[in-house]
Coordinates of C-alpha atoms in Angstrom, one line a residue:
M61 CA -34.6 7.2 -10.2
H62 CA -32.6 5.9 -13.1
D63 CA -34.0 3.5 -15.7
P64 CA -33.1 -0.2 -15.1
L65 CA -30.2 -1.5 -17.1
P66 CA -30.1 -4.6 -19.2
H67 CA -27.3 -6.2 -17.1
P68 CA -27.9 -5.2 -13.5
F69 CA -25.9 -6.9 -10.7
A70 CA -27.8 -9.3 -8.5
P71 CA -28.2 -8.4 -4.9
P72 CA -25.0 -9.0 -3.0
S73 CA -24.4 -12.4 -1.6
G74 CA -21.6 -14.4 -0.1
D75 CA -20.5 -15.3 -3.6
S76 CA -21.0 -11.9 -5.2
A77 CA -18.2 -10.4 -7.3
G78 CA -17.9 -7.6 -4.8
S79 CA -17.4 -10.0 -1.9
Q80 CA -14.8 -12.0 -3.9
R81 CA -12.8 -8.9 -4.8
R82 CA -12.9 -7.7 -1.2
R83 CA -11.6 -11.1 0.0
L84 CA -8.9 -11.0 -2.6
G85 CA -7.9 -7.5 -1.7
L86 CA -7.8 -8.4 2.0
L87 CA -5.5 -11.4 1.2
Y88 CA -3.2 -9.2 -0.8
G89 CA -3.2 -6.5 1.9
V90 CA -2.3 -8.9 4.7
A91 CA 0.3 -10.6 2.6
S92 CA 1.9 -7.3 1.8
A93 CA 2.2 -6.5 5.5
A94 CA 3.6 -10.0 6.2
T95 CA 6.3 -9.8 3.6
F96 CA 7.3 -6.3 4.8
G97 CA 7.0 -7.2 8.4
V98 CA 9.5 -10.0 8.3
T99 CA 12.1 -7.5 6.9
A100 CA 12.1 -5.5 10.1
P101 CA 14.0 -8.0 12.3
L102 CA 16.3 -8.8 9.3
A103 CA 17.0 -5.1 8.9
K104 CA 17.8 -4.8 12.6
L105 CA 20.5 -7.4 12.2
L106 CA 22.0 -5.5 9.3
L107 CA 21.9 -2.0 10.9
G108 CA 25.1 -2.8 12.8
T109 CA 27.0 -3.2 9.6
T110 CA 26.0 -0.1 7.7
S111 CA 24.2 3.3 7.8
P112 CA 20.4 3.6 7.7
L113 CA 20.5 5.4 4.3
A114 CA 22.8 2.8 2.8
L115 CA 20.6 0.0 4.2
A116 CA 17.5 1.7 2.7
G117 CA 19.2 1.9 -0.6
L118 CA 20.2 -1.8 -0.6
L119 CA 16.7 -2.9 0.5
Y120 CA 15.1 -0.8 -2.3
G121 CA 17.8 -2.1 -4.7
G122 CA 17.0 -5.7 -3.7
G123 CA 13.4 -5.0 -4.4
G124 CA 14.1 -3.5 -7.8
L125 CA 16.6 -6.1 -8.9
G126 CA 14.3 -8.9 -7.7
L127 CA 11.3 -7.6 -9.6
T128 CA 13.5 -7.0 -12.7
L129 CA 14.7 -10.7 -12.6
A130 CA 11.1 -11.9 -12.0
S131 CA 9.8 -9.8 -14.9
L132 CA 12.4 -11.4 -17.2
L133 CA 11.3 -14.8 -16.1
R134 CA 7.6 -14.1 -16.4
R135 CA 5.8 -15.1 -19.6
S136 CA 5.0 -12.0 -21.6
T137 CA 1.2 -11.4 -21.7
D138 CA -1.3 -8.7 -22.2
R139 CA -3.0 -9.3 -18.9
E140 CA -1.7 -6.0 -17.3
A141 CA -1.9 -2.5 -18.6
R142 CA 1.5 -1.0 -19.4
L143 CA 2.8 2.2 -17.9
R144 CA 2.2 5.2 -20.2
L145 CA 3.6 8.7 -20.5
A146 CA 0.4 10.1 -18.9
D147 CA 1.3 8.1 -15.7
A148 CA 4.6 10.0 -15.3
P149 CA 3.3 12.7 -12.9
W150 CA 1.8 10.1 -10.6
L151 CA 4.9 7.9 -10.7
L152 CA 7.4 10.8 -10.3
G153 CA 5.3 12.2 -7.5
A154 CA 5.3 8.9 -5.7
I155 CA 9.1 8.5 -6.1
A156 CA 9.8 12.1 -5.0
L157 CA 7.5 11.9 -1.9
G158 CA 7.8 8.3 -0.9
G159 CA 11.3 7.4 -1.9
I160 CA 13.2 10.7 -1.4
A161 CA 11.4 13.3 0.7
G162 CA 9.8 10.9 3.2
P163 CA 13.0 9.0 4.2
V164 CA 15.0 12.3 4.4
L165 CA 12.4 14.0 6.6
M166 CA 12.2 10.9 8.8
L167 CA 15.9 10.8 9.3
V168 CA 16.1 14.5 10.1
G169 CA 13.2 14.2 12.5
F170 CA 14.7 11.1 14.2
E171 CA 17.9 13.1 14.9
R172 CA 15.8 15.6 16.9
T173 CA 13.3 13.3 18.6
S174 CA 13.6 10.3 21.0
G175 CA 13.2 6.9 19.4
I176 CA 10.0 6.5 21.4
S177 CA 8.5 9.7 20.1
G178 CA 9.5 9.0 16.6
A179 CA 8.0 5.5 16.6
L180 CA 4.7 7.0 17.9
L181 CA 4.6 9.8 15.4
L182 CA 5.1 7.3 12.5
N183 CA 1.7 5.9 13.3
L184 CA 0.3 9.1 11.8
E185 CA 0.9 7.7 8.3
V186 CA -2.4 5.6 8.3
P187 CA -4.8 8.4 9.4
L188 CA -3.1 10.9 7.0
T189 CA -3.4 8.3 4.2
V190 CA -7.1 8.0 5.1
L191 CA -7.6 11.8 5.2
V192 CA -6.0 12.3 1.8
A193 CA -7.9 9.4 0.3
T194 CA -11.3 10.5 1.5
W195 CA -11.0 14.3 1.1
F196 CA -8.9 14.6 -2.0
F197 CA -9.2 11.3 -3.9
R198 CA -13.0 10.6 -3.3
E199 CA -12.6 7.2 -1.5
H200 CA -15.6 6.4 0.5
L201 CA -15.1 5.0 4.0
G202 CA -18.2 4.3 6.1
R203 CA -18.5 4.2 9.9
R204 CA -17.6 0.5 10.0
G205 CA -14.5 1.1 7.9
L206 CA -13.4 4.1 10.1
V207 CA -13.8 1.9 13.2
A208 CA -11.7 -0.8 11.6
V209 CA -8.9 1.7 10.7
A210 CA -9.0 3.1 14.3
L211 CA -8.7 -0.4 15.8
I212 CA -5.7 -1.2 13.6
V213 CA -4.0 2.1 14.4
A214 CA -4.7 1.6 18.1
G215 CA -2.9 -1.8 17.9
A216 CA 0.1 -0.2 16.2
M217 CA 0.3 2.5 18.9
V218 CA 0.2 -0.2 21.6
L219 CA 3.3 -1.7 20.0
A220 CA 5.0 1.7 20.0
R221 CA 4.0 2.8 23.5
P222 CA 6.7 4.7 25.4
T223 CA 8.6 2.8 28.1
S224 CA 10.6 5.9 29.3
D225 CA 10.5 9.7 28.8
G226 CA 12.1 11.1 25.7
K227 CA 12.8 14.6 24.6
T228 CA 11.4 15.9 21.4
D229 CA 11.6 19.4 19.9
M230 CA 8.9 20.9 17.6
L231 CA 11.1 20.8 14.5
G232 CA 11.8 17.2 14.9
A233 CA 8.2 16.3 15.4
L234 CA 7.2 18.4 12.3
C235 CA 9.8 16.6 10.2
V236 CA 8.4 13.2 11.2
L237 CA 4.9 14.5 10.6
G238 CA 6.0 15.7 7.2
A239 CA 7.4 12.3 6.4
C240 CA 4.1 10.6 7.3
L241 CA 2.3 13.2 5.1
C242 CA 4.6 12.4 2.2
W243 CA 3.9 8.7 2.6
G244 CA 0.2 9.3 2.9
I245 CA 0.1 11.2 -0.4
E246 CA 2.4 8.6 -2.0
N247 CA 0.0 5.9 -1.0
N248 CA -2.8 7.7 -2.8
L249 CA -0.6 8.4 -5.9
M250 CA 0.3 4.7 -6.0
Q251 CA -3.4 3.8 -5.8
R252 CA -3.9 5.8 -9.0
L253 CA -1.2 3.6 -10.6
S254 CA -2.7 0.4 -9.3
A255 CA -4.5 -0.2 -12.6
R256 CA -1.2 -0.5 -14.3
D257 CA 1.2 -3.5 -14.3
P258 CA 2.2 -3.7 -10.6
W259 CA 5.5 -5.3 -11.4
A260 CA 6.5 -2.4 -13.6
V261 CA 5.3 0.3 -11.2
A262 CA 7.0 -1.3 -8.2
R263 CA 10.2 -2.0 -10.1
T264 CA 10.5 1.6 -11.3
K265 CA 9.9 3.0 -7.9
M266 CA 12.3 0.6 -6.2
L267 CA 15.2 1.3 -8.5
A268 CA 14.8 5.1 -8.4
A269 CA 14.5 5.2 -4.6
S270 CA 17.6 2.9 -4.3
A271 CA 19.7 5.1 -6.5
F272 CA 18.8 8.2 -4.5
N273 CA 19.4 6.7 -1.1
L274 CA 22.7 5.1 -2.1
L275 CA 23.9 8.4 -3.7
L276 CA 22.9 10.3 -0.5
A277 CA 24.6 7.7 1.7
S278 CA 27.8 7.9 -0.3
M279 CA 27.9 11.7 0.2
T280 CA 27.0 11.9 3.8
E281 CA 27.9 8.6 5.5
R282 CA 30.3 5.7 5.6
G283 CA 30.5 3.3 2.7
L284 CA 28.7 0.0 2.0
P285 CA 29.0 -3.1 4.3
E286 CA 30.9 -6.2 3.4
P287 CA 29.7 -8.3 0.4
R288 CA 28.0 -10.9 2.5
S289 CA 25.8 -8.2 4.2
I290 CA 25.1 -6.6 0.9
G291 CA 23.8 -9.9 -0.5
F292 CA 21.7 -10.4 2.7
A293 CA 20.2 -7.0 2.3
L294 CA 19.4 -7.4 -1.4
A295 CA 17.7 -10.7 -0.7
A296 CA 15.7 -9.2 2.2
G297 CA 14.7 -6.3 -0.1
A298 CA 13.6 -8.6 -2.8
V299 CA 10.9 -10.1 -0.5
G300 CA 10.2 -7.3 2.0
Y301 CA 10.2 -4.4 -0.5
G302 CA 9.8 -5.9 -4.0
A303 CA 7.2 -8.6 -3.5
S304 CA 5.5 -6.5 -0.8
N305 CA 5.1 -3.5 -3.1
V306 CA 3.5 -5.6 -5.8
L307 CA 1.1 -7.0 -3.3
V308 CA 0.3 -3.5 -2.0
L309 CA -0.6 -2.4 -5.5
R310 CA -2.8 -5.4 -6.0
A311 CA -4.6 -4.7 -2.7
M312 CA -5.0 -1.0 -3.6
R313 CA -6.6 -2.0 -6.9
E314 CA -9.3 -3.9 -5.1
L315 CA -9.7 -1.9 -1.8
G316 CA -8.4 1.6 -2.3
A317 CA -5.6 3.4 -0.5
A318 CA -7.3 4.0 2.8
R319 CA -8.1 0.3 3.6
Q320 CA -4.8 -0.9 2.3
A321 CA -2.9 1.5 4.5
A322 CA -4.8 0.2 7.5
L323 CA -4.0 -3.4 6.6
F324 CA -0.3 -2.5 6.1
A325 CA -0.3 -1.1 9.7
T326 CA -0.3 -4.7 10.9
A327 CA 3.3 -5.1 9.6
P328 CA 4.8 -4.2 13.0
F329 CA 2.9 -7.0 14.8
L330 CA 3.8 -9.5 12.0
G331 CA 7.4 -8.3 12.3
A332 CA 7.3 -8.9 16.1
V333 CA 6.1 -12.5 15.4
A334 CA 9.0 -12.9 12.9
A335 CA 11.5 -11.7 15.5
I336 CA 10.9 -14.8 17.6
P337 CA 12.9 -17.2 15.4
I338 CA 15.1 -14.5 13.8
L339 CA 16.2 -12.5 16.9
G340 CA 15.1 -14.8 19.7
E341 CA 12.8 -12.1 21.1
W342 CA 9.5 -13.2 22.7
P343 CA 6.5 -11.0 22.6
G344 CA 5.0 -9.7 25.9
T345 CA 1.4 -9.1 27.0
L346 CA 1.2 -5.8 25.1
T347 CA 1.9 -7.7 21.8
G348 CA -1.1 -9.8 22.5
V349 CA -3.3 -6.8 23.1
A350 CA -2.0 -5.2 19.9
A351 CA -2.7 -8.4 18.0
A352 CA -6.3 -8.5 19.4
L353 CA -7.0 -4.9 18.3
M354 CA -5.5 -5.5 14.9
A355 CA -7.3 -8.8 14.4
A356 CA -10.6 -7.0 15.3
G357 CA -9.9 -4.3 12.8
V358 CA -9.1 -6.7 10.0
A359 CA -12.2 -8.8 10.8
L360 CA -14.4 -5.7 10.8
M361 CA -13.0 -4.7 7.4
A362 CA -13.6 -8.2 6.1
V363 CA -17.3 -8.0 6.9
E364 CA -17.7 -4.4 5.7
R365 CA -20.5 -4.0 3.1
H366 CA -21.1 -1.0 0.8
H367 CA -24.1 -1.3 -1.4
H368 CA -26.3 1.3 -3.1
R369 CA -27.6 2.5 -6.4
H370 CA -25.0 4.7 -8.1
Q371 CA -24.2 6.4 -11.4
H372 CA -21.3 5.7 -13.7
E373 CA -20.2 8.5 -16.0
A374 CA -18.8 7.7 -19.5
L375 CA -15.2 6.7 -19.2
A376 CA -12.3 5.5 -21.3
H377 CA -9.2 3.9 -19.7
D378 CA -6.9 0.9 -19.8
H379 CA -6.5 -1.7 -17.1
A380 CA -6.7 -5.4 -16.4
H381 CA -10.2 -6.7 -16.6
S382 CA -12.4 -9.7 -17.5
H383 CA -15.9 -9.8 -19.0
D384 CA -17.7 -11.5 -16.0
D385 CA -19.3 -8.2 -14.8
P386 CA -21.5 -5.6 -16.5
H387 CA -18.9 -2.9 -16.2
H388 CA -17.1 -4.6 -19.1
D389 CA -19.6 -5.6 -21.8
H390 CA -17.6 -4.3 -24.8
V391 CA -17.1 -6.7 -27.7
H392 CA -13.8 -8.0 -29.0
E393 CA -12.8 -8.9 -32.5
P394 CA -11.8 -11.7 -32.2
S395 CA -13.3 -12.7 -28.9
F396 CA -11.1 -12.8 -25.7
T397 CA -11.7 -14.7 -22.5
G398 CA -10.0 -14.4 -19.1
S399 CA -8.2 -11.4 -17.7
H400 CA -6.6 -9.1 -20.2
A401 CA -5.8 -5.4 -20.6
H402 CA -6.4 -2.9 -23.4
P403 CA -7.8 0.6 -23.8
H404 CA -11.6 0.4 -23.7
Q405 CA -14.7 2.6 -23.2
H406 CA -17.5 2.5 -20.7
Q407 CA -20.9 3.9 -21.4
A408 CA -22.8 5.9 -18.8
L409 CA -24.9 3.6 -16.7
A410 CA -26.6 3.4 -13.3
H411 CA -27.0 0.2 -11.2
E412 CA -26.9 -1.2 -7.7
H413 CA -24.4 -3.6 -6.3
E414 CA -21.8 -4.2 -3.6
H415 CA -18.6 -2.3 -4.4
L416 CA -15.3 -0.7 -3.1
P417 CA -13.4 2.4 -4.3
D418 CA -11.8 0.8 -7.3
A419 CA -11.1 2.4 -10.7
H420 CA -14.9 2.4 -11.5
H421 CA -16.3 3.6 -8.1
R422 CA -15.0 7.0 -7.2
H423 CA -18.5 8.6 -7.1
L424 CA -19.6 11.0 -4.4
H425 CA -21.9 9.9 -1.6
E426 CA -24.5 11.9 0.3
D427 CA -22.2 12.3 3.4
E428 CA -19.3 13.7 1.3
P429 CA -18.6 17.2 0.2
S430 CA -19.1 17.9 -3.5

């Protein structure tokens, strides 16, 4: 048993810091799925005017340009940690896997699979993200969290259920599986970057992915659509890709990659809802079943509690923080109030409180391999 600390957390309650951060993370997670989900019916309208690669490049480009403009208009503050040279491996890995390899593998796979099979296989992104997060990045997900993820994935699979037989060869299936694995790893790499300024991280990723997709489209497919469609795609990308990625990073900061990936899986349902006014398509019975499963999963995640005594090792890092919890009791000269970012150190300590797998809680649990 560790000695008591001078600033222990009180037992968890409805107003505890852990509960507040979980609610904030859930809000960011659902909002990220909603902003991305509304892009799906808009993209469907645009697909008739250009190729998939060019459209992906325009959507990524809209996200990057939108975040660049928003960053110029934002008041310069020290509330977020800046990207550093040490972040380059994580960021380059996320761009290479999520913005380049993933889309290419998906397109190759879709050429060799039916649309039905491809849609079903894409649901593997969530369980693969969870697998990578729990086995390689030390995220803890208890039984209740696993059930919540399973319910949300089940709802997504209901939306993608086959309506007719389709032929799929092994290479095509492996390519789609590879794309999902790329995105699963990318999600975890992005979680490692979630302590940095989410605007800068998302902007860099969007612009790099846009450049690659547009370059590949120019070499392999027909050109760009008419200016009106380009403007429409850029605007859709600003919301569905740019804003969504910032919200994803904020959710990952509070919840971890596994839980955020599960919340993001609600995007197809939210896109189906958006399709009602945009495309004039009305959901059927299965959409209601999927909604019920997803709602149950999100609700279960909302009431998930993880609380035990744990040990913090000495740590030095840089991220946005405030001084209303005992993890950040360092002294400023002069004093600083509110959220801010700077390099700081943590002393080793042990305490007990409600927590999620954020930057300070990557410790092992008894049910995890060492």
